[in-house]
GROMACS .gro file of C-alpha atoms in nm:
model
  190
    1UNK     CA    1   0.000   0.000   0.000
    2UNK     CA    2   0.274   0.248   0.060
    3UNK     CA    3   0.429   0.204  -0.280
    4UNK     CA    4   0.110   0.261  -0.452
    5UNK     CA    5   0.000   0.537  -0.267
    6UNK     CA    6   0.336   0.721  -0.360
    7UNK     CA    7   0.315   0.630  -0.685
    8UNK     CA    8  -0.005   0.762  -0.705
    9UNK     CA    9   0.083   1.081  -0.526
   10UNK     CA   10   0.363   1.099  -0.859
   11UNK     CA   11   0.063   1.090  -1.086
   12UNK     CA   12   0.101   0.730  -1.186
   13UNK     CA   13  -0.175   0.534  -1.260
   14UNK     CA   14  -0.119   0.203  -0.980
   15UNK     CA   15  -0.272  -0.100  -0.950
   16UNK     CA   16  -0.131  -0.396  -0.699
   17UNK     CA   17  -0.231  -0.728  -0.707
   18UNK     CA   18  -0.091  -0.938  -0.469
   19UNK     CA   19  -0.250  -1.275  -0.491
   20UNK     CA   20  -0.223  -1.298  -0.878
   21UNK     CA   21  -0.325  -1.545  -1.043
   22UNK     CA   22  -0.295  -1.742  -1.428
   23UNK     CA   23  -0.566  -1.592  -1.542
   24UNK     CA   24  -0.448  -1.186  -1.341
   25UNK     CA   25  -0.153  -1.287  -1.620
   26UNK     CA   26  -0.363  -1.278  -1.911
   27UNK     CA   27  -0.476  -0.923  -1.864
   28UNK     CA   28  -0.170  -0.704  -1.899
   29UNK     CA   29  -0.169  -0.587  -2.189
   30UNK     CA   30  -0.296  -0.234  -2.071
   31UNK     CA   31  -0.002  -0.184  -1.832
   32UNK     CA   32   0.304   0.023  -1.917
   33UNK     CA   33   0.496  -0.110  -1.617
   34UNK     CA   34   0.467  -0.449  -1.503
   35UNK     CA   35   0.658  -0.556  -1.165
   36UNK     CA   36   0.648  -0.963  -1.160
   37UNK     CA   37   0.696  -1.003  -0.765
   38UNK     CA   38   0.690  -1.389  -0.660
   39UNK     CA   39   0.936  -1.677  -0.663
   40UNK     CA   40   1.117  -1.820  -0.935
   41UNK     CA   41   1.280  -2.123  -0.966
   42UNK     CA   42   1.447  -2.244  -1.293
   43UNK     CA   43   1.286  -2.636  -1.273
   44UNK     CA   44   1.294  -2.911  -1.461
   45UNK     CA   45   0.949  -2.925  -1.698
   46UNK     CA   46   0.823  -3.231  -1.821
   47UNK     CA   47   0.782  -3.106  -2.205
   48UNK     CA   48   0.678  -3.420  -2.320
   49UNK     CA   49   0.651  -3.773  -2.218
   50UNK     CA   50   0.997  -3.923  -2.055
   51UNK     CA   51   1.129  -3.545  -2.213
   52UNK     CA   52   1.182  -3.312  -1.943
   53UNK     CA   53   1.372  -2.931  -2.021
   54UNK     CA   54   1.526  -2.726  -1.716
   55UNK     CA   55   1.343  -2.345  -1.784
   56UNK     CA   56   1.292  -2.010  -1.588
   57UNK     CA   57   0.898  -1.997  -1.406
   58UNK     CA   58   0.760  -1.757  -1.191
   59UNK     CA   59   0.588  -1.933  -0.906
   60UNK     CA   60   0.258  -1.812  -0.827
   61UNK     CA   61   0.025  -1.787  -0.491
   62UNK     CA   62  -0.221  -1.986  -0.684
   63UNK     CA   63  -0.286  -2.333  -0.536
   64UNK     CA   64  -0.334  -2.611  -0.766
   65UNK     CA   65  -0.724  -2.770  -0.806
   66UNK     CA   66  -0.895  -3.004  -1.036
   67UNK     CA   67  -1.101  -2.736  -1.129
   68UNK     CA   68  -0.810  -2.495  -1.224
   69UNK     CA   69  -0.679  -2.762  -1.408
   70UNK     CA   70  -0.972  -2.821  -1.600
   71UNK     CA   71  -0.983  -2.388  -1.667
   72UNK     CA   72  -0.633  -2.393  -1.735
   73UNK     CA   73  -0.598  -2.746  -1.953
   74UNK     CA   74  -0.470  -2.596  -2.251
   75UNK     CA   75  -0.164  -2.388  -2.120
   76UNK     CA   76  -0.074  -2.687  -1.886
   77UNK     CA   77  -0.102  -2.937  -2.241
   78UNK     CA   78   0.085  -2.648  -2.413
   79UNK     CA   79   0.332  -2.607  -2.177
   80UNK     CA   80   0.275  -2.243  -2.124
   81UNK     CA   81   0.184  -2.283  -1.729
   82UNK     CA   82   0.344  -2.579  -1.537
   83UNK     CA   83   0.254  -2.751  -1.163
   84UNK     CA   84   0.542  -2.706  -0.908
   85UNK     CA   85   0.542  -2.814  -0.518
   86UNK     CA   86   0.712  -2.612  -0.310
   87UNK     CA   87   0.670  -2.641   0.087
   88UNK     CA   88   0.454  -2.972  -0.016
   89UNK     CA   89   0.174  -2.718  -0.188
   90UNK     CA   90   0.109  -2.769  -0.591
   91UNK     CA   91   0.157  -2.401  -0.728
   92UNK     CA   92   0.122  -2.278  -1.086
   93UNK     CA   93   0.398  -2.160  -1.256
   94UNK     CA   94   0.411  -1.933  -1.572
   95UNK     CA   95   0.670  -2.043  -1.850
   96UNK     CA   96   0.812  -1.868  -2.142
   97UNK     CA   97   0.550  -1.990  -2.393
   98UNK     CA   98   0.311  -1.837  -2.229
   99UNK     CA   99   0.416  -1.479  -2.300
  100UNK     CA  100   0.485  -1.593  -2.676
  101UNK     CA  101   0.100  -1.732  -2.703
  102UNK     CA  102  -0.067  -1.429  -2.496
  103UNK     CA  103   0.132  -1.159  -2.598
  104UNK     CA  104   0.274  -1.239  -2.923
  105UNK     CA  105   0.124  -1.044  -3.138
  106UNK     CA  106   0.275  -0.704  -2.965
  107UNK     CA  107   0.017  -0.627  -2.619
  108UNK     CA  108   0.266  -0.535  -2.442
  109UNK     CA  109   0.467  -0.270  -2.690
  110UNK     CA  110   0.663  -0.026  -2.517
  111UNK     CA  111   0.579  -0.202  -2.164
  112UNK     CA  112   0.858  -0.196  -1.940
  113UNK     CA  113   0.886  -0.550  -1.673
  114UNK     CA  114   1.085  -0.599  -1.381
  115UNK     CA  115   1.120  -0.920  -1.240
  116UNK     CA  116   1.163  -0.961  -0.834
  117UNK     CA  117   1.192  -1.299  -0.923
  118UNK     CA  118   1.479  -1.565  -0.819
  119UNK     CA  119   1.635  -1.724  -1.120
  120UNK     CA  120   1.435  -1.499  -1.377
  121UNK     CA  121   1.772  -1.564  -1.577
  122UNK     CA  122   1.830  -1.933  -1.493
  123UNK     CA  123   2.149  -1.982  -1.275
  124UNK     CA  124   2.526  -1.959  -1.308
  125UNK     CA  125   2.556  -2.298  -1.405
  126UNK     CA  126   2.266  -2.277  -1.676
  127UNK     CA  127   2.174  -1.941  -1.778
  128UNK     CA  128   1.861  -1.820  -1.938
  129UNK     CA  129   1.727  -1.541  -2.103
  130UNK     CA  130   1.406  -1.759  -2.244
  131UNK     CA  131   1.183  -1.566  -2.019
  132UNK     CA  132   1.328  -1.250  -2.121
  133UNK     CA  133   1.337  -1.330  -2.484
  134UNK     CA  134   0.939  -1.453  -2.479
  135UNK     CA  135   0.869  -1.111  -2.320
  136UNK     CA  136   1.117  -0.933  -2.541
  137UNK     CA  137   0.942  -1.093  -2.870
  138UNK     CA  138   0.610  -0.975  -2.756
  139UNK     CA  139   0.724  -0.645  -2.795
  140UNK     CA  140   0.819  -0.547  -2.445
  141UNK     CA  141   1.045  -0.232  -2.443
  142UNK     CA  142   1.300  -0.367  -2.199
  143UNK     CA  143   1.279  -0.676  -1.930
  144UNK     CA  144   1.497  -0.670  -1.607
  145UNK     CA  145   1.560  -0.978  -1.413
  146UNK     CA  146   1.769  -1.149  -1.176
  147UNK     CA  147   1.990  -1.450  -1.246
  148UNK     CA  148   2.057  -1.686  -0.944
  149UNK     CA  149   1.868  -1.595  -0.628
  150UNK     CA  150   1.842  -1.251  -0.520
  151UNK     CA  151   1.807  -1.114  -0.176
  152UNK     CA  152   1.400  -0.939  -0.175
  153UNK     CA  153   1.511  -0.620  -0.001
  154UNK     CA  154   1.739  -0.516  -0.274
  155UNK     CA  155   1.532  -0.635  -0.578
  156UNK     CA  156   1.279  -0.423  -0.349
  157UNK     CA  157   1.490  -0.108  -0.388
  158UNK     CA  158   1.668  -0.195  -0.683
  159UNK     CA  159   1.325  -0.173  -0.869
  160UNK     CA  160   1.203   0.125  -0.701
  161UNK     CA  161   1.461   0.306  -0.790
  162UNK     CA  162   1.411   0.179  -1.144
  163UNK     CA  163   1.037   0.274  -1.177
  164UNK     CA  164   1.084   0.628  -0.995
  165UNK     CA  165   1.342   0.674  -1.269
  166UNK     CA  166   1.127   0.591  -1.568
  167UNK     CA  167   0.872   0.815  -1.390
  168UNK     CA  168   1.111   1.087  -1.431
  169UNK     CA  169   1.224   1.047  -1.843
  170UNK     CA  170   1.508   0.810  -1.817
  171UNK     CA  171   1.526   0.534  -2.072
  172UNK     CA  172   1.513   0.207  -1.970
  173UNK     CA  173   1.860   0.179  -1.989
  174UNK     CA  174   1.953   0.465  -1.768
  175UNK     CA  175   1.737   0.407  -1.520
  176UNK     CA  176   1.855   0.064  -1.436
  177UNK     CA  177   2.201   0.228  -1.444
  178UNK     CA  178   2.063   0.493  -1.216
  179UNK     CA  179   1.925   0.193  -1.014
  180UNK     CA  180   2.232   0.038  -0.969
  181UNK     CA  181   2.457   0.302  -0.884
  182UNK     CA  182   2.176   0.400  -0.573
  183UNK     CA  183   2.167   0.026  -0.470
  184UNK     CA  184   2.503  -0.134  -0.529
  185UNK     CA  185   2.574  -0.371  -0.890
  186UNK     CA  186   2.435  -0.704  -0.688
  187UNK     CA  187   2.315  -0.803  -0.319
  188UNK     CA  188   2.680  -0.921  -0.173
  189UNK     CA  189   2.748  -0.757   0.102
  190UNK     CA  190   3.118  -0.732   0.175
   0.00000   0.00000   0.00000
């Protein structure tokens, strides 16, 4: 609530969602900036029978049902949501293809996202920029993201700083450097 009332108070336009869910993803087309807040985990995906693929997701509140499943059928077939457990609940997960088949024809032009999310970029060992390039190729202006896990607090500031940049004309591309310099280049702390 604090964030959105000050970026109200700047004149922008805020809307916060904090239990979102697979279907809260299909309706962003009318946002500018999109902040994806939640867990990510780069899993392994069963793609096909006995074929499994190690990809970026972002984790969602959103438990698992037989009735979601039967809503969501398609994207699970399709491979554009996935099932994960973590803490021994089944959560939906959003994959790449998803942003290819819901935004690939250009919804999102000129959006700007920023990820919160752990492993939004894979890991060290196998990085990723499939999320990135989905959202990229549906005509998002610029997509920020964390490889490996990052610590919340400073993706918190880090992307504060980012949006109150935008806010005030910088590119994309200065603003994350603007970002950066007022939070430090990573989360070590020395």
């Amino acid at each position: 609530e604090e964030l959105e009332t000050l970026w109200e108070s700047y004149g922008m336009d805020t809307t916060i969602d904090w239990d979102t869910t697979v279907a809260d993803y299909k309706l962003l087309s009318s946002y500018d900036i999109i902040i994806l807040s939640s867990y990510g985990a780069h899993y392994e995906y069963m793609i096909k029978e006995g074929i499994t693929e190690k990809i970026p997701g972002i984790i969602l509140s959103e438990k698992a049902t037989r009735e979601k499943d039967e809503l969501y059928a398609n994207d699970l077939k399709m491979h554009r949501i996935a099932k994960v457990t973590v803490k021994g609940e089944t959560l939906y997960a959003i994959l790449p293809d998803f942003w290819t088949y819901y935004y690939g024809d250009g919804q999102l032009d000129g959006s700007f996202v920023f990820s919160e999310s752990s492993e939004f970029m894979g890991t060290d060992e196998n990085g990723d920029n499939s999320m990135a390039d989905a959202l990229l190729d549906s005509s998002v202006e610029s997509v920020i993201g964390f490889c490996n896990n990052v610590l919340s607090n400073y993706s918190r500031e880090l992307m504060k700083a980012y949006v109150n940049a935008l806010m005030n004309g910088y590119s994309s591309e200065s603003a994350f450097e603007y970002a950066k310099q007022v939070c430090g280049e990573n989360d070590y702390i020395d």
